[in-house]
Structures are given as C-alpha cells and as structure tokens.
Amino acid sequence: MSNQLTIHDLRAYQAGLLSKAEQHRIERALLEDPFYADVLDGLDALQQAGMSLTEQTAELKEVLHERVHASATKQRLMPLWVASAVASIMLMLAVAIYMIYFYQPPFKAVDPTKPMVFEVELTPVHEQKLPEVYQQEFAAFVKASRRPEVAGAGQVIVTLDVTDRGEISSVTIRKSLDAAHDQEAERLVRAFRKWPSGKQEVQIDFP
C-alpha cells in the first residue's frame, strides 16, 4: 500500500473513521514525512478556529501549492548550476584556442643604431692536388723558363687560388727552400697561364 496521503486520508484519520491498518499506515507516513504531520496540525488548528470544510480545503490547497512550488524551485537550481559550469568550461576552451592559434606576441622594434650580427659558418676550401697532366706541362715550363742565376737544387711547394677565368688571385708558399728559390717559384707559377680554377697545390722542383 502506498504511503502517499491525501487530505481525505488525514481528515478521516482526524475523525477516527479508519481501520487499525489504515491508521497504522497514516501514522507511519506521519513519522517518515514531517510535512504530513504539519498538515495534520494545520487541520487541527483550522478545526479549532471554526473554519468550514470549504475554507479548510482552500487553505490546505494553498499550503500544498507553496510546498510544490518550493520543491520545483530546488529542482531548477541544479540545471542552472550545471549550465554555469558548462559556460565556464567553454570560456576557458575558447581562450585556450585563441592563445594557441590566433595570438601574436607584440612586435619588438629593432634599434636601427645597433648593428645586426649574423653568424655565418664558413666551410673551409681544401686545395686539390694539381692533375698529372698539368704537373708534367708545368715541369717542362720550369725547365725552359728557369733563370740560370738561381742555382741549386731543391723543392718549393706553393698554393694557388685560381679564378674561373684562370687568373691567379693569390700565391702562398707552403714549403720554402730559400728566398731566391721562393721568388723564382712564385714568378714561374704566375707566368704559367694554364692553371685550372680552384685552390691548387703546386710542386716546383729545381734540378
């Protein structure tokens, strides 16, 4: 049997018109839900005040309406709280997406008076050994063009920087013999006009 009570149940209980089983059911409901006890007390007060049955019923309906309205208000609070939490989460997500995809840091002006420094890694250029055909041709050139006043045998090794047009841009003595032979070696390599482009290592042998 259901423990939900009606006004008629409470009136019948108040008037003593119920069986023992029904009285026990109503008394149990009064213990479990204080609201029913309050309504029963209200019935007693209305009866003592001499109100008619119609007036008592209208008063009880108003009390029940207020109770139902208060219960509905409590139930609506949870959806509002949930909506607020969802709105906060969506706001945080929107801010995070903006910071990741759309935010640009403020432009930092460059001081025109301060020199800009660039780091450039230079790859060293290694000299390549002169091909054999050039060595042979240059040896014949040395033999034919060597100045007789530079006497003495020995070897001088030089490094040449030759442009794409075959012009010598620099001569570096890598292995020296003496001042006279070094000068003669530089004169000979500059006089020879058939150097390949690039950095070349040339060996000059004085017989």
XYZ file of N, CA and C in Angstrom:
621
model
N 0.846 -1.193 0.000
C 0.000 0.000 0.000
C 0.875 1.235 0.000
N 0.472 2.252 -0.720
C 1.273 3.458 -0.859
C 1.205 4.290 0.412
N 2.331 4.948 0.742
C 2.408 5.813 1.918
C 2.072 7.260 1.588
N 1.671 7.581 0.331
C 1.265 8.931 -0.014
C -0.150 9.182 0.518
N -0.309 10.292 1.231
C -1.584 10.594 1.886
C -2.291 11.725 1.160
N -3.607 11.703 1.251
C -4.427 12.784 0.717
C -5.062 13.534 1.884
N -5.689 14.655 1.538
C -6.379 15.428 2.584
C -7.515 14.611 3.191
N -8.155 13.822 2.337
C -9.259 12.990 2.833
C -8.748 11.940 3.802
N -7.553 11.379 3.534
C -6.972 10.408 4.472
C -6.722 11.065 5.824
N -6.173 12.260 5.798
C -5.869 12.948 7.061
C -7.148 13.329 7.803
N -8.182 13.768 7.043
C -9.452 14.111 7.686
C -10.086 12.869 8.324
N -10.031 11.751 7.574
C -10.609 10.520 8.117
C -9.844 10.065 9.347
N -8.510 10.211 9.316
C -7.690 9.838 10.478
C -8.015 10.746 11.659
N -8.221 12.039 11.364
C -8.529 13.001 12.419
C -9.891 12.711 13.050
N -10.831 12.252 12.208
C -12.177 11.969 12.705
C -12.311 10.582 13.302
N -11.262 9.724 13.187
C -11.309 8.380 13.741
C -12.173 7.435 12.949
N -12.210 7.622 11.622
C -13.067 6.801 10.776
C -12.323 5.665 10.083
N -11.029 5.472 10.381
C -10.229 4.480 9.670
C -10.050 3.228 10.495
N -9.730 2.125 9.771
C -9.421 0.866 10.450
C -8.034 0.956 11.075
N -7.707 -0.049 11.895
C -6.399 -0.036 12.558
C -5.257 -0.103 11.543
N -5.455 -0.881 10.477
C -4.402 -0.988 9.463
C -4.188 0.350 8.763
N -5.300 1.049 8.443
C -5.173 2.337 7.783
C -4.584 3.379 8.722
N -4.989 3.310 10.017
C -4.403 4.225 10.993
C -2.891 4.005 11.110
N -2.471 2.745 11.096
C -1.040 2.435 11.185
C -0.289 2.975 9.966
N -0.917 2.877 8.778
C -0.271 3.388 7.568
C -0.087 4.893 7.641
N -1.147 5.583 8.109
C -1.060 7.041 8.185
C -0.062 7.467 9.252
N -0.050 6.776 10.390
C 0.909 7.140 11.442
C 2.349 6.905 10.978
N 2.558 5.856 10.216
C 3.901 5.609 9.677
C 4.310 6.724 8.717
N 3.363 7.177 7.859
C 3.664 8.263 6.930
C 3.945 9.562 7.678
N 3.225 9.782 8.789
C 3.464 10.981 9.588
C 4.858 10.982 10.190
N 5.370 9.785 10.556
C 6.719 9.693 11.117
C 7.788 9.862 10.038
N 7.525 9.324 8.854
C 8.524 9.368 7.784
C 8.604 10.749 7.128
N 7.487 11.458 7.035
C 7.473 12.755 6.351
C 6.862 13.802 7.281
N 7.660 14.716 7.818
C 7.138 15.749 8.727
C 6.087 16.644 8.065
N 6.071 16.671 6.737
C 5.094 17.517 6.054
C 3.668 17.089 6.383
N 3.445 15.761 6.397
C 2.106 15.272 6.721
C 1.732 15.628 8.148
N 2.682 15.573 9.039
C 2.408 15.957 10.428
C 2.042 17.432 10.511
N 2.727 18.265 9.708
C 2.392 19.690 9.697
C 0.984 19.917 9.165
N 0.601 19.174 8.132
C -0.749 19.313 7.571
C -1.801 18.886 8.594
N -1.497 17.802 9.291
C -2.449 17.330 10.306
C -2.597 18.361 11.423
N -1.486 18.961 11.822
C -1.566 20.020 12.833
C -2.365 21.199 12.298
N -2.191 21.490 11.010
C -2.960 22.577 10.416
C -4.453 22.286 10.411
N -4.814 21.029 10.144
C -6.227 20.647 10.185
C -6.808 20.845 11.578
N -6.033 20.457 12.568
C -6.500 20.640 13.949
C -6.705 22.116 14.260
N -5.731 22.949 13.796
C -5.836 24.377 14.079
C -7.021 24.994 13.354
N -7.246 24.572 12.107
C -8.377 25.106 11.353
C -9.704 24.687 11.971
N -9.725 23.457 12.438
C -10.957 22.954 13.055
C -11.248 23.703 14.354
N -10.199 23.962 15.109
C -10.386 24.707 16.351
C -10.792 26.155 16.073
N -10.319 26.690 14.912
C -10.680 28.058 14.565
C -12.103 28.165 14.039
N -12.764 27.038 13.835
C -14.148 27.044 13.402
C -14.333 27.294 11.931
N -13.309 27.001 11.099
C -13.436 27.210 9.665
C -14.284 26.115 9.054
N -14.985 26.464 7.969
C -15.816 25.491 7.284
C -14.956 24.515 6.494
N -15.566 23.446 6.015
C -14.853 22.442 5.231
C -14.286 23.058 3.955
N -15.054 23.935 3.326
C -14.575 24.572 2.091
C -13.366 25.447 2.367
N -13.445 26.205 3.462
C -12.324 27.078 3.810
C -11.089 26.268 4.177
N -11.315 25.173 4.906
C -10.181 24.320 5.267
C -9.525 23.726 4.017
N -10.360 23.298 3.081
C -9.812 22.698 1.858
C -9.017 23.731 1.060
N -9.531 24.955 0.951
C -8.816 26.002 0.207
C -7.489 26.331 0.876
N -7.495 26.395 2.213
C -6.258 26.691 2.938
C -5.223 25.599 2.726
N -5.662 24.341 2.777
C -4.740 23.220 2.576
C -4.197 23.200 1.146
N -5.044 23.531 0.169
C -4.563 23.573 -1.215
C -3.483 24.637 -1.388
N -3.661 25.781 -0.711
C -2.646 26.840 -0.807
C -1.324 26.386 -0.195
N -1.415 25.683 0.945
C -0.199 25.160 1.579
C 0.490 24.151 0.674
N -0.295 23.255 0.070
C 0.277 22.255 -0.830
C 0.907 22.923 -2.054
N 0.265 23.977 -2.573
C 0.812 24.679 -3.741
C 2.162 25.304 -3.413
N 2.267 25.928 -2.244
C 3.547 26.521 -1.843
C 4.616 25.455 -1.679
N 4.223 24.295 -1.123
C 5.204 23.214 -0.945
C 5.699 22.699 -2.296
N 4.786 22.522 -3.248
C 5.170 22.038 -4.575
C 6.032 23.070 -5.293
N 5.682 24.360 -5.158
C 6.468 25.425 -5.808
C 7.889 25.476 -5.248
N 8.029 25.324 -3.942
C 9.368 25.324 -3.336
C 10.180 24.134 -3.808
N 9.541 22.963 -3.953
C 10.250 21.771 -4.426
C 10.703 21.941 -5.868
N 9.858 22.549 -6.706
C 10.224 22.756 -8.109
C 11.369 23.747 -8.234
N 11.388 24.763 -7.356
C 12.492 25.734 -7.391
C 13.811 25.066 -7.073
N 13.834 24.174 -6.083
C 15.057 23.446 -5.748
C 15.524 22.578 -6.905
N 14.584 21.979 -7.634
C 14.961 21.113 -8.748
C 15.541 21.929 -9.909
N 15.105 23.192 -10.052
C 15.620 24.009 -11.141
C 17.016 24.548 -10.869
N 17.422 24.534 -9.578
C 18.744 25.060 -9.249
C 19.856 24.220 -9.857
N 19.709 22.931 -9.886
C 20.765 22.061 -10.415
C 21.016 22.310 -11.902
N 20.006 22.381 -12.753
C 20.294 22.692 -14.156
C 20.981 24.042 -14.342
N 20.619 25.057 -13.549
C 21.287 26.354 -13.656
C 22.747 26.252 -13.258
N 23.033 25.475 -12.216
C 24.426 25.294 -11.778
C 25.231 24.568 -12.851
N 24.604 23.536 -13.420
C 25.289 22.791 -14.478
C 25.546 23.694 -15.683
N 24.571 24.523 -16.031
C 24.752 25.431 -17.168
C 25.884 26.420 -16.915
N 25.986 26.913 -15.678
C 27.077 27.844 -15.352
C 28.431 27.169 -15.477
N 28.524 25.914 -14.996
C 29.793 25.188 -15.091
C 30.176 24.946 -16.546
N 29.202 24.563 -17.362
C 29.481 24.327 -18.785
C 29.922 25.617 -19.467
N 29.280 26.736 -19.117
C 29.665 28.019 -19.714
C 31.093 28.396 -19.338
N 31.481 28.127 -18.078
C 32.856 28.432 -17.652
C 33.867 27.590 -18.415
N 33.557 26.307 -18.594
C 34.471 25.422 -19.324
C 34.599 25.868 -20.776
N 33.482 26.233 -21.405
C 33.529 26.683 -22.793
C 34.343 27.969 -22.927
N 34.235 28.863 -21.940
C 35.008 30.104 -21.983
C 36.499 29.815 -21.908
N 36.892 28.889 -21.007
C 38.308 28.542 -20.895
C 38.818 27.898 -22.178
N 38.007 27.049 -22.803
C 38.415 26.428 -24.062
C 38.575 27.478 -25.157
N 37.672 28.446 -25.207
C 37.772 29.490 -26.227
C 39.041 30.312 -26.048
N 39.372 30.636 -24.795
C 40.601 31.400 -24.535
C 41.826 30.592 -24.932
N 41.826 29.278 -24.609
C 42.966 28.426 -24.958
C 43.147 28.334 -26.473
N 42.054 28.168 -27.213
C 42.140 28.082 -28.677
C 42.658 29.392 -29.258
N 42.213 30.508 -28.711
C 42.688 31.807 -29.207
C 44.181 31.968 -28.972
N 44.651 31.588 -27.762
C 46.072 31.741 -27.449
C 46.933 30.852 -28.342
N 46.440 29.666 -28.698
C 47.245 28.719 -29.474
C 47.284 29.108 -30.950
N 46.126 29.475 -31.528
C 46.047 29.622 -32.981
C 46.039 31.075 -33.474
N 45.614 32.016 -32.638
C 45.423 33.373 -33.142
C 46.275 34.429 -32.449
N 46.785 34.150 -31.270
C 47.534 35.173 -30.535
C 48.893 35.396 -31.176
N 49.237 36.647 -31.360
C 50.549 37.017 -31.875
C 51.226 37.917 -30.851
N 52.475 37.595 -30.482
C 53.170 38.429 -29.499
C 53.396 39.825 -30.043
N 53.459 40.806 -29.169
C 53.677 42.188 -29.633
C 54.979 42.324 -30.393
N 54.920 43.154 -31.440
C 56.091 43.350 -32.292
C 57.170 44.090 -31.526
N 58.372 43.576 -31.583
C 59.513 44.188 -30.910
C 60.312 44.988 -31.933
N 60.344 46.296 -31.740
C 61.052 47.164 -32.681
C 62.553 46.920 -32.595
N 63.193 46.998 -33.748
C 64.639 46.811 -33.830
C 65.313 48.169 -33.762
N 66.300 48.273 -32.907
C 67.045 49.518 -32.767
C 67.919 49.723 -34.004
N 67.633 50.759 -34.817
C 68.430 50.944 -36.051
C 69.873 51.331 -35.772
N 70.136 51.842 -34.563
C 71.517 52.249 -34.255
C 72.384 51.086 -33.828
N 71.759 49.975 -33.523
C 72.525 48.819 -33.058
C 72.862 47.930 -34.253
N 74.121 47.609 -34.447
C 74.491 46.767 -35.599
C 73.922 45.367 -35.462
N 73.493 44.828 -36.587
C 72.960 43.471 -36.614
C 74.102 42.494 -36.833
N 74.074 41.433 -36.058
C 75.149 40.445 -36.107
C 74.593 39.169 -36.713
N 75.218 38.684 -37.748
C 74.829 37.438 -38.396
C 75.950 36.431 -38.217
N 75.579 35.233 -37.877
C 76.563 34.170 -37.746
C 76.589 33.360 -39.036
N 77.729 33.312 -39.650
C 77.892 32.585 -40.915
C 78.963 31.529 -40.719
N 78.587 30.310 -41.013
C 79.547 29.212 -40.903
C 80.250 29.031 -42.250
N 81.553 29.187 -42.245
C 82.344 29.067 -43.469
C 82.913 27.664 -43.585
N 82.696 27.073 -44.720
C 83.247 25.749 -44.976
C 84.634 25.901 -45.589
N 85.641 25.351 -44.945
C 86.999 25.514 -45.479
C 87.143 24.851 -46.847
N 87.866 25.538 -47.716
C 88.128 25.002 -49.059
C 89.511 24.363 -49.051
N 89.547 23.086 -49.287
C 90.820 22.371 -49.297
C 91.423 22.411 -50.707
N 92.725 22.640 -50.718
C 93.376 22.676 -52.021
C 93.397 21.278 -52.632
N 93.308 21.236 -53.916
C 93.353 19.961 -54.620
C 94.706 19.818 -55.326
N 95.145 18.615 -55.313
C 96.442 18.368 -55.942
C 96.317 18.546 -57.453
N 97.343 19.212 -58.012
C 97.334 19.503 -59.440
C 97.325 18.211 -60.245
N 96.426 18.106 -61.214
C 96.398 16.900 -62.049
C 97.750 16.648 -62.714
N 98.012 15.395 -62.983
C 99.311 14.972 -63.517
C 99.646 15.672 -64.835
N 98.667 15.869 -65.686
C 98.942 16.489 -66.982
C 99.445 17.913 -66.806
N 98.910 18.617 -65.815
C 99.379 19.973 -65.542
C 100.767 19.946 -64.905
N 100.989 18.952 -64.042
C 102.301 18.830 -63.412
C 103.395 18.644 -64.480
N 103.126 17.765 -65.405
C 104.119 17.494 -66.457
C 104.342 18.728 -67.330
N 103.258 19.386 -67.685
C 103.389 20.555 -68.542
C 104.107 21.689 -67.806
N 103.795 21.822 -66.499
C 104.441 22.880 -65.733
C 105.926 22.567 -65.503
N 106.254 21.280 -65.304
C 107.666 20.897 -65.126
C 108.487 21.253 -66.368
N 107.903 21.009 -67.532
C 108.595 21.379 -68.778
C 108.740 22.886 -68.884
N 107.693 23.604 -68.402
C 107.750 25.067 -68.429
C 108.836 25.587 -67.489
N 108.973 24.967 -66.321
C 110.003 25.381 -65.358
C 111.403 25.149 -65.937
N 111.553 24.015 -66.552
C 112.865 23.680 -67.131
C 113.271 24.672 -68.211
N 112.275 25.107 -68.982
C 112.578 26.012 -70.093
C 112.660 27.466 -69.645
N 111.977 27.820 -68.560
C 111.866 29.231 -68.181
C 112.659 29.592 -66.923
N 113.314 28.643 -66.312
C 114.036 28.937 -65.078
C 115.212 29.869 -65.365
N 115.430 30.841 -64.455
C 116.544 31.752 -64.584
C 117.838 31.035 -64.166
N 118.854 31.113 -64.951
C 120.093 30.399 -64.641
C 120.802 30.926 -63.397
N 120.552 32.192 -63.031
C 121.246 32.733 -61.871
C 120.739 32.170 -60.550
N 119.542 31.528 -60.582
C 119.024 30.889 -59.363
C 119.559 29.466 -59.373
N 120.701 29.280 -58.745
C 121.355 27.975 -58.778
C 120.979 27.170 -57.539
N 121.193 25.866 -57.666
C 120.941 24.977 -56.542
C 119.678 24.181 -56.744
N 119.743 22.920 -56.273
C 118.597 22.018 -56.411
C 117.743 22.080 -55.145
N 116.502 21.752 -55.317
C 115.592 21.724 -54.170
C 114.141 21.740 -54.622
N 113.252 21.881 -53.656
C 111.799 21.812 -53.952
C 111.066 22.917 -53.183
N 110.158 23.559 -53.873
C 109.262 24.558 -53.266
C 107.822 24.137 -53.567
N 106.973 24.206 -52.549
C 105.549 23.866 -52.733
C 104.737 25.123 -52.444
N 103.853 25.457 -53.375
C 103.016 26.646 -53.221
C 101.547 26.263 -53.370
N 100.678 27.151 -52.843
C 99.229 27.007 -53.001
C 98.718 28.186 -53.805
N 97.937 27.883 -54.836
C 97.401 28.915 -55.719
C 95.887 29.012 -55.558
N 95.368 30.244 -55.609
C 93.932 30.484 -55.736
C 93.698 30.992 -57.145
N 93.011 30.161 -57.949
C 92.812 30.478 -59.360
C 91.333 30.763 -59.596
N 91.038 31.872 -60.243
C 89.654 32.234 -60.527
C 89.105 31.391 -61.671
N 87.786 31.550 -61.927
C 87.161 30.819 -63.029
C 87.705 31.256 -64.388
N 88.304 32.421 -64.440
C 88.886 32.907 -65.700
C 90.335 32.470 -65.859
N 90.847 31.669 -64.897
C 92.211 31.176 -64.992
C 93.251 32.137 -64.480
N 92.812 33.195 -63.769
C 93.754 34.164 -63.239
C 94.112 33.818 -61.799
N 95.382 34.015 -61.437
C 95.847 33.711 -60.085
C 95.541 34.906 -59.186
N 94.773 34.656 -58.120
C 94.444 35.738 -57.188
C 95.402 35.795 -56.010
N 96.023 34.660 -55.659
C 96.989 34.672 -54.553
C 97.923 33.475 -54.678
N 99.146 33.663 -54.138
C 100.154 32.602 -54.104
C 100.678 32.511 -52.676
N 100.673 31.308 -52.116
C 101.146 31.101 -50.746
C 102.240 30.046 -50.756
N 103.378 30.362 -50.162
C 104.476 29.393 -50.063
C 104.166 28.422 -48.936
N 103.969 27.194 -49.270
C 103.705 26.165 -48.264
C 104.989 25.509 -47.769
N 105.919 25.307 -48.689
C 107.217 24.721 -48.336
C 108.300 25.596 -48.965
N 109.100 26.212 -48.122
C 110.117 27.157 -48.600
C 111.479 26.464 -48.740
N 112.258 26.961 -49.725
C 113.640 26.487 -49.907
C 114.609 27.588 -49.457
N 114.547 28.722 -50.101
C 115.244 29.933 -49.672
C 114.580 31.093 -50.391
N 114.973 32.302 -50.083
C 114.316 33.472 -50.649
C 114.403 33.503 -52.163
N 115.563 33.194 -52.700
C 115.740 33.249 -54.155
C 114.875 32.220 -54.849
N 114.899 30.983 -54.339
C 114.078 29.933 -54.961
C 112.583 30.199 -54.751
N 112.199 30.752 -53.588
C 110.777 31.053 -53.352
C 110.285 32.108 -54.346
N 111.073 33.160 -54.549
C 110.688 34.201 -55.505
C 110.619 33.656 -56.927
N 111.593 32.798 -57.263
C 111.579 32.204 -58.594
C 110.366 31.308 -58.780
N 110.008 30.559 -57.731
C 108.835 29.680 -57.812
C 107.568 30.496 -58.040
N 107.415 31.603 -57.318
C 106.224 32.441 -57.493
C 106.203 33.052 -58.892
N 107.378 33.485 -59.390
C 107.432 34.050 -60.731
C 107.001 33.036 -61.774
N 107.468 31.782 -61.599
C 107.154 30.744 -62.580
C 105.667 30.400 -62.588
N 105.067 30.261 -61.403
C 103.641 29.884 -61.372
C 102.770 31.018 -61.920
N 103.172 32.263 -61.722
C 102.387 33.375 -62.259
C 102.575 33.498 -63.778
N 103.736 33.066 -64.242
C 103.991 33.137 -65.686
C 103.283 32.029 -66.439
N 103.010 30.917 -65.759
C 102.307 29.802 -66.402
C 100.829 30.159 -66.524
N 100.242 30.059 -67.694
C 98.900 30.572 -67.959
C 97.834 29.489 -68.100
N 98.135 28.285 -67.681
C 97.191 27.202 -67.967
C 96.664 26.534 -66.687
N 96.531 27.298 -65.610
C 96.062 26.693 -64.358
C 94.550 26.441 -64.380
N 94.121 25.293 -63.855
C 92.675 25.067 -63.685
C 92.158 25.921 -62.522
N 90.857 26.250 -62.545
C 90.287 27.099 -61.492
C 90.207 26.328 -60.174
N 90.229 27.089 -59.086
C 90.139 26.486 -57.765
C 91.408 26.699 -56.975
N 91.457 26.024 -55.842
C 92.635 26.110 -54.978
C 93.548 24.937 -55.335
N 94.767 25.245 -55.803
C 95.671 24.219 -56.319
C 96.962 24.179 -55.492
N 97.437 22.982 -55.323
C 98.757 22.796 -54.697
C 99.758 22.422 -55.800
N 100.834 23.217 -55.896
C 101.800 23.039 -56.994
C 103.183 22.767 -56.394
N 103.824 21.780 -56.947
C 105.191 21.410 -56.516
C 106.188 21.845 -57.594
N 107.187 22.675 -57.199
C 108.222 23.143 -58.141
C 109.550 22.489 -57.762
N 110.053 21.689 -58.643
C 111.338 21.012 -58.418
C 112.438 21.733 -59.202
N 113.469 22.152 -58.474
C 114.634 22.764 -59.108
C 115.752 21.714 -59.181
N 116.126 21.263 -60.407
C 117.150 20.214 -60.539
C 118.543 20.768 -60.250
